[in-house]
């Protein structure tokens, strides 16, 4: 199941790290800033309940979606009392897991809009669609993920490392030119055809998406 979830989430444009036991999951979640955590109850070593309790005790407040085959009300209560934000029973549909993750990510750490906007640049994370004005943009999965990250943090100067961590996954080296390549791809699709300059290069740091979308 882990392999299938990892593959499916990456195909949807998410950056994914995987831990196969509670101890490794606890370490990853305390060392990295995640938008959401999918946590199986039946983990070897520390189970999901205890892992979640320790995460909350350590001040990790990323939203947690618990997965379990246990359908007793008491087990669901235990998960929520341990600090989980939502609970999904096995077997489940991947579409439902995605919908629940989107809802959790919108809610934490602060409310997130269902439609991201900067000027006439718009992106719908749930529908996986984006527009410049009335023109729908044809974006690859990673172009979409990068644009979503820039829109969520519009106006902020983001380093290449931050963009790598947010739109890809651990394992890419910070000095990689991957970000520069994809920023160029994005500019060719969301800016140049429309005579805009929404993605700015911040010398010595990385890139920033203008709050007005370049209008």
PDB file of N, CA and C in Angstrom, residues 17-34 36-40 43-48 50-56 58 60 62 64 170:
ATOM      1  N   UNK A  17       7.882  11.946   1.090  1.00  0.00           N
ATOM      2  CA  UNK A  17       8.892  11.188   1.819  1.00  0.00           C
ATOM      3  C   UNK A  17       8.190  10.023   2.488  1.00  0.00           C
ATOM      4  N   UNK A  18       8.861   8.883   2.573  1.00  0.00           N
ATOM      5  CA  UNK A  18       8.249   7.670   3.117  1.00  0.00           C
ATOM      6  C   UNK A  18       9.064   7.147   4.293  1.00  0.00           C
ATOM      7  N   UNK A  19       8.373   6.807   5.373  1.00  0.00           N
ATOM      8  CA  UNK A  19       8.984   6.114   6.513  1.00  0.00           C
ATOM      9  C   UNK A  19       8.218   4.814   6.714  1.00  0.00           C
ATOM     10  N   UNK A  20       8.935   3.719   6.927  1.00  0.00           N
ATOM     11  CA  UNK A  20       8.287   2.411   7.030  1.00  0.00           C
ATOM     12  C   UNK A  20       8.058   1.981   8.474  1.00  0.00           C
ATOM     13  N   UNK A  21       8.423   2.830   9.429  1.00  0.00           N
ATOM     14  CA  UNK A  21       8.128   2.532  10.830  1.00  0.00           C
ATOM     15  C   UNK A  21       7.933   3.839  11.584  1.00  0.00           C
ATOM     16  N   UNK A  22       7.373   3.747  12.782  1.00  0.00           N
ATOM     17  CA  UNK A  22       7.049   4.936  13.548  1.00  0.00           C
ATOM     18  C   UNK A  22       8.261   5.755  13.943  1.00  0.00           C
ATOM     19  N   UNK A  23       9.347   5.092  14.274  1.00  0.00           N
ATOM     20  CA  UNK A  23      10.552   5.808  14.706  1.00  0.00           C
ATOM     21  C   UNK A  23      11.094   6.680  13.585  1.00  0.00           C
ATOM     22  N   UNK A  24      11.200   6.107  12.376  1.00  0.00           N
ATOM     23  CA  UNK A  24      11.692   6.885  11.232  1.00  0.00           C
ATOM     24  C   UNK A  24      10.706   8.007  10.874  1.00  0.00           C
ATOM     25  N   UNK A  25       9.411   7.695  10.967  1.00  0.00           N
ATOM     26  CA  UNK A  25       8.411   8.718  10.673  1.00  0.00           C
ATOM     27  C   UNK A  25       8.493   9.881  11.637  1.00  0.00           C
ATOM     28  N   UNK A  26       8.708   9.588  12.910  1.00  0.00           N
ATOM     29  CA  UNK A  26       8.843  10.629  13.926  1.00  0.00           C
ATOM     30  C   UNK A  26      10.047  11.510  13.631  1.00  0.00           C
ATOM     31  N   UNK A  27      11.157  10.878  13.247  1.00  0.00           N
ATOM     32  CA  UNK A  27      12.367  11.651  12.940  1.00  0.00           C
ATOM     33  C   UNK A  27      12.149  12.550  11.720  1.00  0.00           C
ATOM     34  N   UNK A  28      11.581  11.991  10.641  1.00  0.00           N
ATOM     35  CA  UNK A  28      11.346  12.786   9.439  1.00  0.00           C
ATOM     36  C   UNK A  28      10.440  13.982   9.725  1.00  0.00           C
ATOM     37  N   UNK A  29       9.379  13.742  10.492  1.00  0.00           N
ATOM     38  CA  UNK A  29       8.398  14.796  10.728  1.00  0.00           C
ATOM     39  C   UNK A  29       8.907  15.884  11.664  1.00  0.00           C
ATOM     40  N   UNK A  30       9.886  15.566  12.487  1.00  0.00           N
ATOM     41  CA  UNK A  30      10.461  16.604  13.354  1.00  0.00           C
ATOM     42  C   UNK A  30      11.614  17.343  12.683  1.00  0.00           C
ATOM     43  N   UNK A  31      12.152  16.765  11.605  1.00  0.00           N
ATOM     44  CA  UNK A  31      13.268  17.386  10.900  1.00  0.00           C
ATOM     45  C   UNK A  31      12.833  18.172   9.669  1.00  0.00           C
ATOM     46  N   UNK A  32      11.590  17.976   9.225  1.00  0.00           N
ATOM     47  CA  UNK A  32      11.108  18.609   8.002  1.00  0.00           C
ATOM     48  C   UNK A  32       9.758  19.269   8.233  1.00  0.00           C
ATOM     49  N   UNK A  33       9.485  20.294   7.445  1.00  0.00           N
ATOM     50  CA  UNK A  33       8.227  21.031   7.559  1.00  0.00           C
ATOM     51  C   UNK A  33       7.267  20.523   6.488  1.00  0.00           C
ATOM     52  N   UNK A  34       6.343  19.636   6.866  1.00  0.00           N
ATOM     53  CA  UNK A  34       5.426  19.027   5.918  1.00  0.00           C
ATOM     54  C   UNK A  34       4.081  19.742   5.911  1.00  0.00           C
ATOM     55  N   UNK A  36       1.329  18.045   5.200  1.00  0.00           N
ATOM     56  CA  UNK A  36       0.417  17.048   5.760  1.00  0.00           C
ATOM     57  C   UNK A  36       1.176  15.746   5.971  1.00  0.00           C
ATOM     58  N   UNK A  37       0.659  14.919   6.893  1.00  0.00           N
ATOM     59  CA  UNK A  37       1.261  13.630   7.206  1.00  0.00           C
ATOM     60  C   UNK A  37       0.180  12.558   7.113  1.00  0.00           C
ATOM     61  N   UNK A  38       0.449  11.505   6.334  1.00  0.00           N
ATOM     62  CA  UNK A  38      -0.431  10.335   6.279  1.00  0.00           C
ATOM     63  C   UNK A  38       0.197   9.282   7.180  1.00  0.00           C
ATOM     64  N   UNK A  39      -0.549   8.843   8.198  1.00  0.00           N
ATOM     65  CA  UNK A  39       0.025   8.009   9.252  1.00  0.00           C
ATOM     66  C   UNK A  39      -0.812   6.748   9.434  1.00  0.00           C
ATOM     67  N   UNK A  40      -0.201   5.595   9.146  1.00  0.00           N
ATOM     68  CA  UNK A  40      -0.894   4.319   9.344  1.00  0.00           C
ATOM     69  C   UNK A  40      -0.863   3.957  10.821  1.00  0.00           C
ATOM     70  N   UNK A  43       1.824   0.639  12.409  1.00  0.00           N
ATOM     71  CA  UNK A  43       3.234   0.757  12.073  1.00  0.00           C
ATOM     72  C   UNK A  43       4.073  -0.147  12.985  1.00  0.00           C
ATOM     73  N   UNK A  44       5.161  -0.732  12.466  1.00  0.00           N
ATOM     74  CA  UNK A  44       6.063  -1.491  13.350  1.00  0.00           C
ATOM     75  C   UNK A  44       6.800  -0.530  14.284  1.00  0.00           C
ATOM     76  N   UNK A  45       7.164  -1.032  15.443  1.00  0.00           N
ATOM     77  CA  UNK A  45       7.805  -0.158  16.427  1.00  0.00           C
ATOM     78  C   UNK A  45       6.745   0.698  17.081  1.00  0.00           C
ATOM     79  N   UNK A  46       6.887   1.996  16.978  1.00  0.00           N
ATOM     80  CA  UNK A  46       5.851   2.902  17.480  1.00  0.00           C
ATOM     81  C   UNK A  46       4.626   2.796  16.582  1.00  0.00           C
ATOM     82  N   UNK A  47       3.461   2.547  17.152  1.00  0.00           N
ATOM     83  CA  UNK A  47       2.272   2.519  16.310  1.00  0.00           C
ATOM     84  C   UNK A  47       1.850   3.943  15.968  1.00  0.00           C
ATOM     85  N   UNK A  48       0.848   4.069  15.114  1.00  0.00           N
ATOM     86  CA  UNK A  48       0.437   5.386  14.648  1.00  0.00           C
ATOM     87  C   UNK A  48      -0.059   6.287  15.760  1.00  0.00           C
ATOM     88  N   UNK A  50       0.840   6.333  18.991  1.00  0.00           N
ATOM     89  CA  UNK A  50       1.953   6.848  19.794  1.00  0.00           C
ATOM     90  C   UNK A  50       2.820   7.803  18.983  1.00  0.00           C
ATOM     91  N   UNK A  51       3.007   7.507  17.694  1.00  0.00           N
ATOM     92  CA  UNK A  51       3.774   8.418  16.836  1.00  0.00           C
ATOM     93  C   UNK A  51       3.107   9.786  16.785  1.00  0.00           C
ATOM     94  N   UNK A  52       1.786   9.794  16.632  1.00  0.00           N
ATOM     95  CA  UNK A  52       1.048  11.056  16.577  1.00  0.00           C
ATOM     96  C   UNK A  52       1.162  11.811  17.904  1.00  0.00           C
ATOM     97  N   UNK A  53       1.020  11.097  19.026  1.00  0.00           N
ATOM     98  CA  UNK A  53       1.150  11.749  20.339  1.00  0.00           C
ATOM     99  C   UNK A  53       2.517  12.419  20.484  1.00  0.00           C
ATOM    100  N   UNK A  54       3.567  11.702  20.082  1.00  0.00           N
ATOM    101  CA  UNK A  54       4.922  12.248  20.228  1.00  0.00           C
ATOM    102  C   UNK A  54       5.152  13.432  19.294  1.00  0.00           C
ATOM    103  N   UNK A  55       4.553  13.383  18.098  1.00  0.00           N
ATOM    104  CA  UNK A  55       4.670  14.519  17.185  1.00  0.00           C
ATOM    105  C   UNK A  55       4.062  15.764  17.813  1.00  0.00           C
ATOM    106  N   UNK A  56       2.875  15.632  18.366  1.00  0.00           N
ATOM    107  CA  UNK A  56       2.213  16.781  18.983  1.00  0.00           C
ATOM    108  C   UNK A  56       2.991  17.269  20.201  1.00  0.00           C
ATOM    109  N   UNK A  58       6.101  17.142  20.528  1.00  0.00           N
ATOM    110  CA  UNK A  58       7.311  17.804  20.024  1.00  0.00           C
ATOM    111  C   UNK A  58       6.994  19.119  19.322  1.00  0.00           C
ATOM    112  N   UNK A  60       5.012  19.487  16.621  1.00  0.00           N
ATOM    113  CA  UNK A  60       4.774  19.324  15.182  1.00  0.00           C
ATOM    114  C   UNK A  60       3.263  19.360  14.962  1.00  0.00           C
ATOM    115  N   UNK A  62       1.695  19.826  11.828  1.00  0.00           N
ATOM    116  CA  UNK A  62       1.227  19.506  10.474  1.00  0.00           C
ATOM    117  C   UNK A  62      -0.004  18.613  10.590  1.00  0.00           C
ATOM    118  N   UNK A  64      -2.550  15.657  10.385  1.00  0.00           N
ATOM    119  CA  UNK A  64      -2.313  14.213  10.305  1.00  0.00           C
ATOM    120  C   UNK A  64      -3.587  13.500   9.864  1.00  0.00           C
ATOM    121  N   UNK A 170      12.815  14.925  -0.905  1.00  0.00           N
ATOM    122  CA  UNK A 170      14.187  14.839  -0.433  1.00  0.00           C
ATOM    123  C   UNK A 170      15.015  14.009  -1.399  1.00  0.00           C
TER     124      UNK A 170
END
